[in-house]
Short mmCIF file of C-alpha atoms and ligand atoms in Angstrom, two decimals:
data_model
loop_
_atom_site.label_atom_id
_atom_site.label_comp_id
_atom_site.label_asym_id
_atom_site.label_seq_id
_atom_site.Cartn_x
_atom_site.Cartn_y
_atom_site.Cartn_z
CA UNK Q 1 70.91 131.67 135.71
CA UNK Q 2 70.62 134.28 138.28
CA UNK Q 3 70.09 133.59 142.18
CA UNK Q 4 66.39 134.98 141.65
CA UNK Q 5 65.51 132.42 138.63
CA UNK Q 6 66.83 129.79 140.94
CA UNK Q 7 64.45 130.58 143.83
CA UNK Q 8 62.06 130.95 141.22
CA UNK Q 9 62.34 127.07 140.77
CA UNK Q 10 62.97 126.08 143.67
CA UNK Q 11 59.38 127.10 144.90
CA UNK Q 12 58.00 123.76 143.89
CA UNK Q 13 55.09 122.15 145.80
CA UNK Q 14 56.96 121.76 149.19
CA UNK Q 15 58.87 118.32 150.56
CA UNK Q 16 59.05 118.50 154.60
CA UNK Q 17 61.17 115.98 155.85
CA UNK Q 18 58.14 114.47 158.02
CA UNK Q 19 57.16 113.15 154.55
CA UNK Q 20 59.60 110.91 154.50
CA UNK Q 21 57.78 107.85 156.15
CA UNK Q 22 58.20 105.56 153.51
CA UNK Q 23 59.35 104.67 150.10
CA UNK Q 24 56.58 105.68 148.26
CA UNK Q 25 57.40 109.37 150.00
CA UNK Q 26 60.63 108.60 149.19
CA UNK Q 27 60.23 108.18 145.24
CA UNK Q 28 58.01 111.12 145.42
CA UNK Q 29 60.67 113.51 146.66
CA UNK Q 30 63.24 112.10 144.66
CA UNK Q 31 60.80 112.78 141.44
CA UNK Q 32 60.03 116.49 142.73
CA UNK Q 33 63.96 116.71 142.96
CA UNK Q 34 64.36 115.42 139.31
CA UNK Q 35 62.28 117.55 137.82
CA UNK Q 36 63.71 120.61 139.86
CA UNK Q 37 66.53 119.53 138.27
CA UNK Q 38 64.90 118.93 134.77
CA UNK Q 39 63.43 122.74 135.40
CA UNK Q 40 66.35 124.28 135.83
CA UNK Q 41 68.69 122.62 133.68
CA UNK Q 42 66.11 123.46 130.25
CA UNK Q 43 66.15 126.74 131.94
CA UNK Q 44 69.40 126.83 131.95
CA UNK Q 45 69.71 125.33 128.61
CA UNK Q 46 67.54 128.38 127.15
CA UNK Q 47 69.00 130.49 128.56
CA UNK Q 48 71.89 129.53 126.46
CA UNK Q 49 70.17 130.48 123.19
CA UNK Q 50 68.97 126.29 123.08
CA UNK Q 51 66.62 125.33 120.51
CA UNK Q 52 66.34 121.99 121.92
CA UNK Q 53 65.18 122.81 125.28
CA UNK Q 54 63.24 125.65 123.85
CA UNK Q 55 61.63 123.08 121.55
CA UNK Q 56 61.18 120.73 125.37
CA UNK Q 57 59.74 124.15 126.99
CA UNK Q 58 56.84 124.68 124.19
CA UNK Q 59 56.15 121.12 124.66
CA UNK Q 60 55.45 121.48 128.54
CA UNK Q 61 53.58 124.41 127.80
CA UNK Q 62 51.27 122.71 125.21
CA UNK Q 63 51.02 119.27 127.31
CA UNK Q 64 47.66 118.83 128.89
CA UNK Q 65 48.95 117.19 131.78
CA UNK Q 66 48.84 118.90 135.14
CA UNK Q 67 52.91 118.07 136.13
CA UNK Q 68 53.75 119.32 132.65
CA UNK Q 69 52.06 122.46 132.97
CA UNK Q 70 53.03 122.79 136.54
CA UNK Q 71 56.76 122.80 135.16
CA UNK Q 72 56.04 124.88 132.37
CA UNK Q 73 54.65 127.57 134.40
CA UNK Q 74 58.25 127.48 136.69
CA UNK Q 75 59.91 127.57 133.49
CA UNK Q 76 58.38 130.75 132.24
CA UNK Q 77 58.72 132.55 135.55
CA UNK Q 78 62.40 131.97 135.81
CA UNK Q 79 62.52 132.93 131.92
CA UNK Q 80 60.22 135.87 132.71
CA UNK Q 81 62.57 138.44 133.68
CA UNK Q 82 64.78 137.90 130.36
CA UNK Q 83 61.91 138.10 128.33
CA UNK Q 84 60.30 141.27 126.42
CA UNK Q 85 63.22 142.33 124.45
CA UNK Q 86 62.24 141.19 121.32
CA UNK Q 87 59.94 143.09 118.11
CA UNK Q 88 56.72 140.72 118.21
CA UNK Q 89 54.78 141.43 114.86
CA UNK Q 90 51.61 139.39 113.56
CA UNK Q 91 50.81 138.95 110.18
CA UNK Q 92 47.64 138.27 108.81
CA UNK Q 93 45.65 137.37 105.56
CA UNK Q 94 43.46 135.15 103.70
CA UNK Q 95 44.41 132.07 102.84
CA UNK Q 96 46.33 132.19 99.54
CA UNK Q 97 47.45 135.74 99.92
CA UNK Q 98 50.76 134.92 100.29
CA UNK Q 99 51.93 134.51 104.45
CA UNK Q 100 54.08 131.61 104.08
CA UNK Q 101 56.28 132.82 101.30
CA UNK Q 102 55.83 136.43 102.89
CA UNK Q 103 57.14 135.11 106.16
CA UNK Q 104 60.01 133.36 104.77
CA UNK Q 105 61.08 136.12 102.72
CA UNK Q 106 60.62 138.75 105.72
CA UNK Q 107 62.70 135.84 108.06
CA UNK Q 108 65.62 135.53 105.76
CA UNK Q 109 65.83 139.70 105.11
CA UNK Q 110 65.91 139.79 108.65
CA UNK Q 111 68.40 137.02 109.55
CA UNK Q 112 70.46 138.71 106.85
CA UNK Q 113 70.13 141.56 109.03
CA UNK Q 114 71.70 139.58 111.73
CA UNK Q 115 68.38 138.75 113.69
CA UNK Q 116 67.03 135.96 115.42
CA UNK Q 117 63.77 135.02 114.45
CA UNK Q 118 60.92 133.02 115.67
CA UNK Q 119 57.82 132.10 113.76
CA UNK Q 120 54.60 130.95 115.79
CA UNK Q 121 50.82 130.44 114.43
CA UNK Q 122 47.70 131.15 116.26
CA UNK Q 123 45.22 128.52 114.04
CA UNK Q 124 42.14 127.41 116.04
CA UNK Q 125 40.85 125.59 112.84
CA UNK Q 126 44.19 122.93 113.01
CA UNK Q 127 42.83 120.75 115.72
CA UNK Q 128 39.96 120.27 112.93
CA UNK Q 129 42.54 120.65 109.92
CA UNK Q 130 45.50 119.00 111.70
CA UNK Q 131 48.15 122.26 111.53
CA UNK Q 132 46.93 124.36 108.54
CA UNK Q 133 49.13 126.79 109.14
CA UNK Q 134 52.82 125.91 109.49
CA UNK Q 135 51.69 122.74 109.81
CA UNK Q 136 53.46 121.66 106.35
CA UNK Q 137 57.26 123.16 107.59
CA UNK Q 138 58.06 122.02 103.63
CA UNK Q 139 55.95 125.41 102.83
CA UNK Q 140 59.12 127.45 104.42
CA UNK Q 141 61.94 125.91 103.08
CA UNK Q 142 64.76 128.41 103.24
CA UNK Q 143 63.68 129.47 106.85
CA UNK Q 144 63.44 125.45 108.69
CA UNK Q 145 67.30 125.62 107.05
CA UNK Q 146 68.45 128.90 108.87
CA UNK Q 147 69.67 128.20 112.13
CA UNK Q 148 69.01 131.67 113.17
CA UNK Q 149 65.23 130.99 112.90
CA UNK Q 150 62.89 128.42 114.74
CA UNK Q 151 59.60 127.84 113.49
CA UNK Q 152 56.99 126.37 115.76
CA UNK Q 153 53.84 125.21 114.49
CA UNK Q 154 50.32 126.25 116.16
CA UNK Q 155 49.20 124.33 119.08
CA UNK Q 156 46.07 122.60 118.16
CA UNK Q 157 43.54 120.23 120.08
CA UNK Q 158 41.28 123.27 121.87
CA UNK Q 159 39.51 127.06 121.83
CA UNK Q 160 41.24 129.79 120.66
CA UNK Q 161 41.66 130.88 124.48
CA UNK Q 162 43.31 128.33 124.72
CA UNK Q 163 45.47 128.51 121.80
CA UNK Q 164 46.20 131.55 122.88
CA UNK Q 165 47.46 131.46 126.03
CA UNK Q 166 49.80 128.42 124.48
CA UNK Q 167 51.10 130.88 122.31
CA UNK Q 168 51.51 134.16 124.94
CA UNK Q 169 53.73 131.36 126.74
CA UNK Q 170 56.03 130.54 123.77
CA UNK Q 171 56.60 134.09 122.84
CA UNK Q 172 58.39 134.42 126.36
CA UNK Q 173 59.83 131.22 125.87
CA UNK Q 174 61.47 132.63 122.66
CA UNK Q 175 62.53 135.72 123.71
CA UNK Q 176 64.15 134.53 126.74
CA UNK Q 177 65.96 132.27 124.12
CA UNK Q 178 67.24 135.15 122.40
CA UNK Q 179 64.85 135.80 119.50
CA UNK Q 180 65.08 139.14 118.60
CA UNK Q 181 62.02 139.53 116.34
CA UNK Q 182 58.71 136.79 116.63
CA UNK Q 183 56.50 137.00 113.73
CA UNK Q 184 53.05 135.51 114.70
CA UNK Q 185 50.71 134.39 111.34
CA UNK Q 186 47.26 133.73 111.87
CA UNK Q 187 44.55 133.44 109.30
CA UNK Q 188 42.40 136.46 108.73
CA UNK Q 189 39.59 134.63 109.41
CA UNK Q 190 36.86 134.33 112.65
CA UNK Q 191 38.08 135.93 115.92
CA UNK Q 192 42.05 135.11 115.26
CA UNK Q 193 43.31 138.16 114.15
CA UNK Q 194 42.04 139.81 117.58
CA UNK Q 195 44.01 137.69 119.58
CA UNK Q 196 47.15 138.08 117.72
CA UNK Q 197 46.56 141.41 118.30
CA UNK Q 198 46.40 141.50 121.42
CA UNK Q 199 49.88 140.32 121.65
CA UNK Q 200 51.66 141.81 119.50
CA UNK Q 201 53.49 145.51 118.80
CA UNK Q 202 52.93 146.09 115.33
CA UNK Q 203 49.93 144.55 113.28
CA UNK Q 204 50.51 143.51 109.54
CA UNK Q 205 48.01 142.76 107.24
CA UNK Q 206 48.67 141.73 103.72
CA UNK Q 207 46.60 142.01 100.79
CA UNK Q 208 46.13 140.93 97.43
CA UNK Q 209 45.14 144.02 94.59
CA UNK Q 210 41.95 142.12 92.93
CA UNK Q 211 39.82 143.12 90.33
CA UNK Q 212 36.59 145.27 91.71
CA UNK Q 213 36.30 147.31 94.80
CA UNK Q 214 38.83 146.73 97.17
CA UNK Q 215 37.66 147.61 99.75
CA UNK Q 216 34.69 145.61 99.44
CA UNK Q 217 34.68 142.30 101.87
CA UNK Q 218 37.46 143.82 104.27
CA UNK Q 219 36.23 143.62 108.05
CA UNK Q 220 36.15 147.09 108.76
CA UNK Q 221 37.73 145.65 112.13
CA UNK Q 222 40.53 144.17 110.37
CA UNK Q 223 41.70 147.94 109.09
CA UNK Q 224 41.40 149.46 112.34
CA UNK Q 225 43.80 147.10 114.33
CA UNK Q 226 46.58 147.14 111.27
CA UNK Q 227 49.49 149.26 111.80
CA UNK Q 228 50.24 148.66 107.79
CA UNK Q 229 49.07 146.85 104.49
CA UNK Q 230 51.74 145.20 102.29
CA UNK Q 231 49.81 144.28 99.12
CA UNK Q 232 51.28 141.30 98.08
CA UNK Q 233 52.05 139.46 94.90
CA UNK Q 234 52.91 143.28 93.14
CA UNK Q 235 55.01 141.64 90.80
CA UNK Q 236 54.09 141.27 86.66
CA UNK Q 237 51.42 141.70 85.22
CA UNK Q 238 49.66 142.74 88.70
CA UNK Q 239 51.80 145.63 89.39
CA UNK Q 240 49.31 148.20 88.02
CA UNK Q 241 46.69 146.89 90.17
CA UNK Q 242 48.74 146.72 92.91
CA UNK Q 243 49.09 150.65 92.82
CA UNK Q 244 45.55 151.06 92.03
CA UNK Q 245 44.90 148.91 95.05
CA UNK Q 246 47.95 151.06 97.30
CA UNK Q 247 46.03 154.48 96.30
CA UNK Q 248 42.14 152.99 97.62
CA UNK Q 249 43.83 151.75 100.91
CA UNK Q 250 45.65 154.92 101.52
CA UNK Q 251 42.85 156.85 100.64
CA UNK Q 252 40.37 154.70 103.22
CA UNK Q 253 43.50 154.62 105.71
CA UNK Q 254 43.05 158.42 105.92
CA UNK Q 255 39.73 158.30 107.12
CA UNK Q 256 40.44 156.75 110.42
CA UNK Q 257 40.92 158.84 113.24
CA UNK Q 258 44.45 159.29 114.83
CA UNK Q 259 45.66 156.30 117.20
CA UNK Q 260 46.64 156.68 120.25
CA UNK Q 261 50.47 155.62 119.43
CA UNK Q 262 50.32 158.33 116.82
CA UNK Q 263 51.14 156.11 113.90
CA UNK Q 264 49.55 156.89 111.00
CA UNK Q 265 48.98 153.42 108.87
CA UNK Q 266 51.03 152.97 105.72
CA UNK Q 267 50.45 150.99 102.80
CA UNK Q 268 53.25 149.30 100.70
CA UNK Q 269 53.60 146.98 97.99
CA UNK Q 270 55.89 143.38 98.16
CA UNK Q 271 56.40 140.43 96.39
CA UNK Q 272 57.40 137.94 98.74
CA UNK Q 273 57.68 135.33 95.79
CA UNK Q 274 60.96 137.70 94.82
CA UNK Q 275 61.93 138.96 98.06
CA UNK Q 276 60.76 142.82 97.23
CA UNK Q 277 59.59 145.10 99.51
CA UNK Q 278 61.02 143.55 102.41
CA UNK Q 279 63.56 146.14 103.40
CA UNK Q 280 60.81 148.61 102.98
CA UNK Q 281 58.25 146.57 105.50
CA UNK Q 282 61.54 146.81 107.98
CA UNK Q 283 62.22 150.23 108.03
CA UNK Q 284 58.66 150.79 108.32
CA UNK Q 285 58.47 148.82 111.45
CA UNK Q 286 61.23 150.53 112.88
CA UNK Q 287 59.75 153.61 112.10
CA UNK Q 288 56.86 152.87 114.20
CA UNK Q 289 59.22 151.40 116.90
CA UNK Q 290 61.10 154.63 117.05
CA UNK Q 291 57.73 156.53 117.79
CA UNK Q 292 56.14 154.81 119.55
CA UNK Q 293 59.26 153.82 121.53
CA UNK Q 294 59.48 157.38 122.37
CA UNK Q 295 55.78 158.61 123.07
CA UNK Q 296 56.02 155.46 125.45
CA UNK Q 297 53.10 153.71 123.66
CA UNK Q 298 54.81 150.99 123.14
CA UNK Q 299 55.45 150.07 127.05
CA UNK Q 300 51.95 150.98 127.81
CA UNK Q 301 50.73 149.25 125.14
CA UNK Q 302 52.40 145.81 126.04
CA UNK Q 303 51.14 147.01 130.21
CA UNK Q 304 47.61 146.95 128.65
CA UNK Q 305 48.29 143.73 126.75
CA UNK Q 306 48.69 142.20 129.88
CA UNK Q 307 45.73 143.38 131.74
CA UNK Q 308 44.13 142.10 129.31
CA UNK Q 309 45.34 138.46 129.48
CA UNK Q 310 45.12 138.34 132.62
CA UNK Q 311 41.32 138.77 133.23
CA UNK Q 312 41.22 136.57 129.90
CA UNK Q 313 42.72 134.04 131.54
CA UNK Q 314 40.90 134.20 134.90
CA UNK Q 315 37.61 134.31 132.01
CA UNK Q 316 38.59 131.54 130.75
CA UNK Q 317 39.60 129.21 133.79
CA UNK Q 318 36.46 130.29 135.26
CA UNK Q 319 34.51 129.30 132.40
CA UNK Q 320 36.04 125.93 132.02
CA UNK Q 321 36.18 125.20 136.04
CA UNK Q 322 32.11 125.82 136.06
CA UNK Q 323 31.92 123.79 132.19
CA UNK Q 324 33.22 120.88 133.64
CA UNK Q 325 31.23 120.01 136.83
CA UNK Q 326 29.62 116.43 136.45
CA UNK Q 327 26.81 118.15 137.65
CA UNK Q 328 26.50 121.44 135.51
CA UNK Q 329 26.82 118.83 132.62
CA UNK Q 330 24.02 117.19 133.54
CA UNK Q 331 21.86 120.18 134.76
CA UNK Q 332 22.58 122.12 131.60
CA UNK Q 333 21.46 120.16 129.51
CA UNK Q 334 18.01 119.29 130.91
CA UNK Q 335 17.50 123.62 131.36
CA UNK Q 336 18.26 123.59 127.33
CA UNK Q 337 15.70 121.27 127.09
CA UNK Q 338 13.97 123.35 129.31
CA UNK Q 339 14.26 126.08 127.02
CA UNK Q 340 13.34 124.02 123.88
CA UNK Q 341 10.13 123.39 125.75
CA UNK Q 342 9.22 127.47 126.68
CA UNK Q 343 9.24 126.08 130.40
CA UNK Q 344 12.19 128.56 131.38
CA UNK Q 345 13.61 131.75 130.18
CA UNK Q 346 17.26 131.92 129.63
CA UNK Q 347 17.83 133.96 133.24
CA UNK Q 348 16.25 131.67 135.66
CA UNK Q 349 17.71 128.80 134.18
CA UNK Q 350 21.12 130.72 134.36
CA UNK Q 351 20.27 131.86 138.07
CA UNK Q 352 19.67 128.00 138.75
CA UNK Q 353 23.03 126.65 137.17
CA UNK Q 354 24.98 129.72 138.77
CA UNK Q 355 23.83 128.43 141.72
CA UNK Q 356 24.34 125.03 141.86
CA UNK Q 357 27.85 125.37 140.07
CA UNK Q 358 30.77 125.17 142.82
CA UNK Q 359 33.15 127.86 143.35
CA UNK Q 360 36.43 127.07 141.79
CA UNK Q 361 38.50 127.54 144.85
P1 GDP F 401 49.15 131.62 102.49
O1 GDP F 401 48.02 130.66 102.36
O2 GDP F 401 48.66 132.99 102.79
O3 GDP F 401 50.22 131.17 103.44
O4 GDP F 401 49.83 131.74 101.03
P2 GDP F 401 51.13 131.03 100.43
O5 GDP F 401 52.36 131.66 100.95
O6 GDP F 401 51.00 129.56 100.59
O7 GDP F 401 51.01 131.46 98.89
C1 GDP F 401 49.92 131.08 98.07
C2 GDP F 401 50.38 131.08 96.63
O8 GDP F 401 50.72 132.39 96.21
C3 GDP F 401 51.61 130.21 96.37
O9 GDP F 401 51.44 129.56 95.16
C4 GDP F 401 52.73 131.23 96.30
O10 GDP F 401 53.80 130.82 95.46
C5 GDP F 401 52.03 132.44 95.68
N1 GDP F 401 52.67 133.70 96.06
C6 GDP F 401 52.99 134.09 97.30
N2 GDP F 401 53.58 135.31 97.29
C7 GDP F 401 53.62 135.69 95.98
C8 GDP F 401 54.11 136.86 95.31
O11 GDP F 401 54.64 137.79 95.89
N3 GDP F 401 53.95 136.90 93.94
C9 GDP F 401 53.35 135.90 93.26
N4 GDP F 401 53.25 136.05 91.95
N5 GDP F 401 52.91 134.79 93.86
C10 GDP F 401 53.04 134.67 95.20
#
């Protein structure tokens, strides 16, 4: 740990020595000393490539108590300046299409490549479904085994802001542990493939080759954020579709105007049931890395990433700080009602609860 990561943590809410008046002020500074010394020893301790105190870390991070987050935060600010190294890449799909067994294929090519990888979920649905995704490690068998990979479940119990900003956390968490690639699954479902990404470098999407129009059903949103389509399951019978299906998406690929990181989309085939494909999904990737790498897209894009999460988050706290007044409970409700009745229009009764709502600091 360097001198700076240590000032880092030692910038914990202050102990003067006036405080110490008596042993309740006493406790309390030894406890701020202990978990100084908690902070900086699973710093430390991830530092030193860790999984259990990487495991402790993501725990802080999703804890929804106040001291827990407090340390988390100190935790990712010393780990902060060893962070970023890694290849983050989300991968997304409809349920069935294949993610799990695509991840675990993709995470053993790549161990076998001599990579660290980690493997985090952004699921808003688990707090309903309790861990859909990754939720059931048993579904990634080979990887939980490899001890050059760490899966970590989705953090459930809230929005997908907040889900989110869980998972921005862990990915700096994980890199400053050493993890050379992070693959990030979400469900290609509601907004979650937005928010993956908005934190990632390179967008996957994977598809299945069905019967009828392919493109038919496809967010049109969905195509324009992914940097490549793996149809999945090309193995069989279903290889001929497959390359009927690789032809329509190259074809509708085409018709997208050029991005600013001057990658052009590309559509492959896989079978992540028999590990094919994956070498060619790689040197893809790394074939947009180069480029992008060198047109400097890829710094700017993780700059914008950034901006962006950080008026999300400021969104977000704002939202919850004015949400959660006792009294903009109580007020908001009888304005709905209010609106029920046609005795308000949406505006006033917006100008009214701005009003009364307190400034959050
Ligand atoms: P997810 O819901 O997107 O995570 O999909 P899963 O990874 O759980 O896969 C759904 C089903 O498709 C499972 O029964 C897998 O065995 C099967 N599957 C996944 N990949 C392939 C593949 O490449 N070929 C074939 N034939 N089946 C696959």
């Amino acid at each position: 740990m360097t001198k700076k990561d240590k000032s880092a943590l030692s910038e914990q809410p202050g102990v003067s020595s006036s405080e110490i008046t008596n042993t309740s002020a006493v406790n309390s500074i030894k406890s701020k000393r202990k978990t100084a010394l908690d902070t900086e020893a699973i710093t430390t301790a991830i530092l030193n490539k860790e999984i259990t105190a990487l495991s402790r870390a993501i725990t802080l991070v999703e804890s929804r108590n106040p001291k827990h987050l407090a340390q988390a935060n100190l935790i990712i600010m010393a780990c902060l300046p060893h962070a970023n190294k890694s290849v983050r890449i989300g991968i997304t799909g409809v349920p069935g299409v294949g993610k799990s067994t695509f991840i675990e294929a993709f995470g053993a090519f790549l161990t076998g490549l001599g990579k660290r990888v980690a493997v985090l979920a952004i699921d808003p649905s688990s707090s309903v479904t309790k861990g859909s995704i990754l939720g059931d490690k048993t579904r990634m068998e080979r990887l939980v085994k490899n001890e050059n990979a760490f899966i970590r479940p989705s953090a459930s119990g809230e929005s997908l802001g907040g889900v989110a900003r869980k998972t921005r956390e862990t990915i700096t968490l994980c890199e400053a542990a050493g993890f050379d690639v992070i693959l990030i699954e979400t469900v290609g479902v509601g907004q979650s493939e937005t928010t993956v990404h908005s934190m990632v470098d390179f967008f996957l999407l994977l598809k299945l080759a069905g019967a009828g129009d392919e493109l038919q059903g496809i967010k049109r949103g969905i195509i324009e954020m992914a940097d490549a389509i793996a149809i999945n399951k090309a193995d069989g019978s279903n290889l001929k579709q497959a390359n009927l299906a690789k032809n329509e998406f190259e074809r509708a690929l085409h018709l997208y105007p050029e991005r600013d990181s001057e990658w052009q989309p590309k559509v492959t085939l896989c079978s992540a049931l028999n590990d094919d494909g994956m070498d060619t999904i790689w040197d893809m990737i790394s074939e947009y890395l180069n480029i992008t790498r060198q047109n400097k897209f890829f710094d700017k894009n993780r700059q914008e990433q950034n901006k962006f999460w950080l008026l999300q988050t400021i969104e977000d706290r704002l939202k919850a700080s004015f949400f959660n007044q006792p009294d903009i409970k109580k007020e908001l409700k009888i304005q709905l009602d209010l609106i029920e009745a046609n005795q308000t229009t949406p505006f006033a009764a917006a100008d009214h609860l701005l009003k009364l709502g307190k400034s959050p600091h």
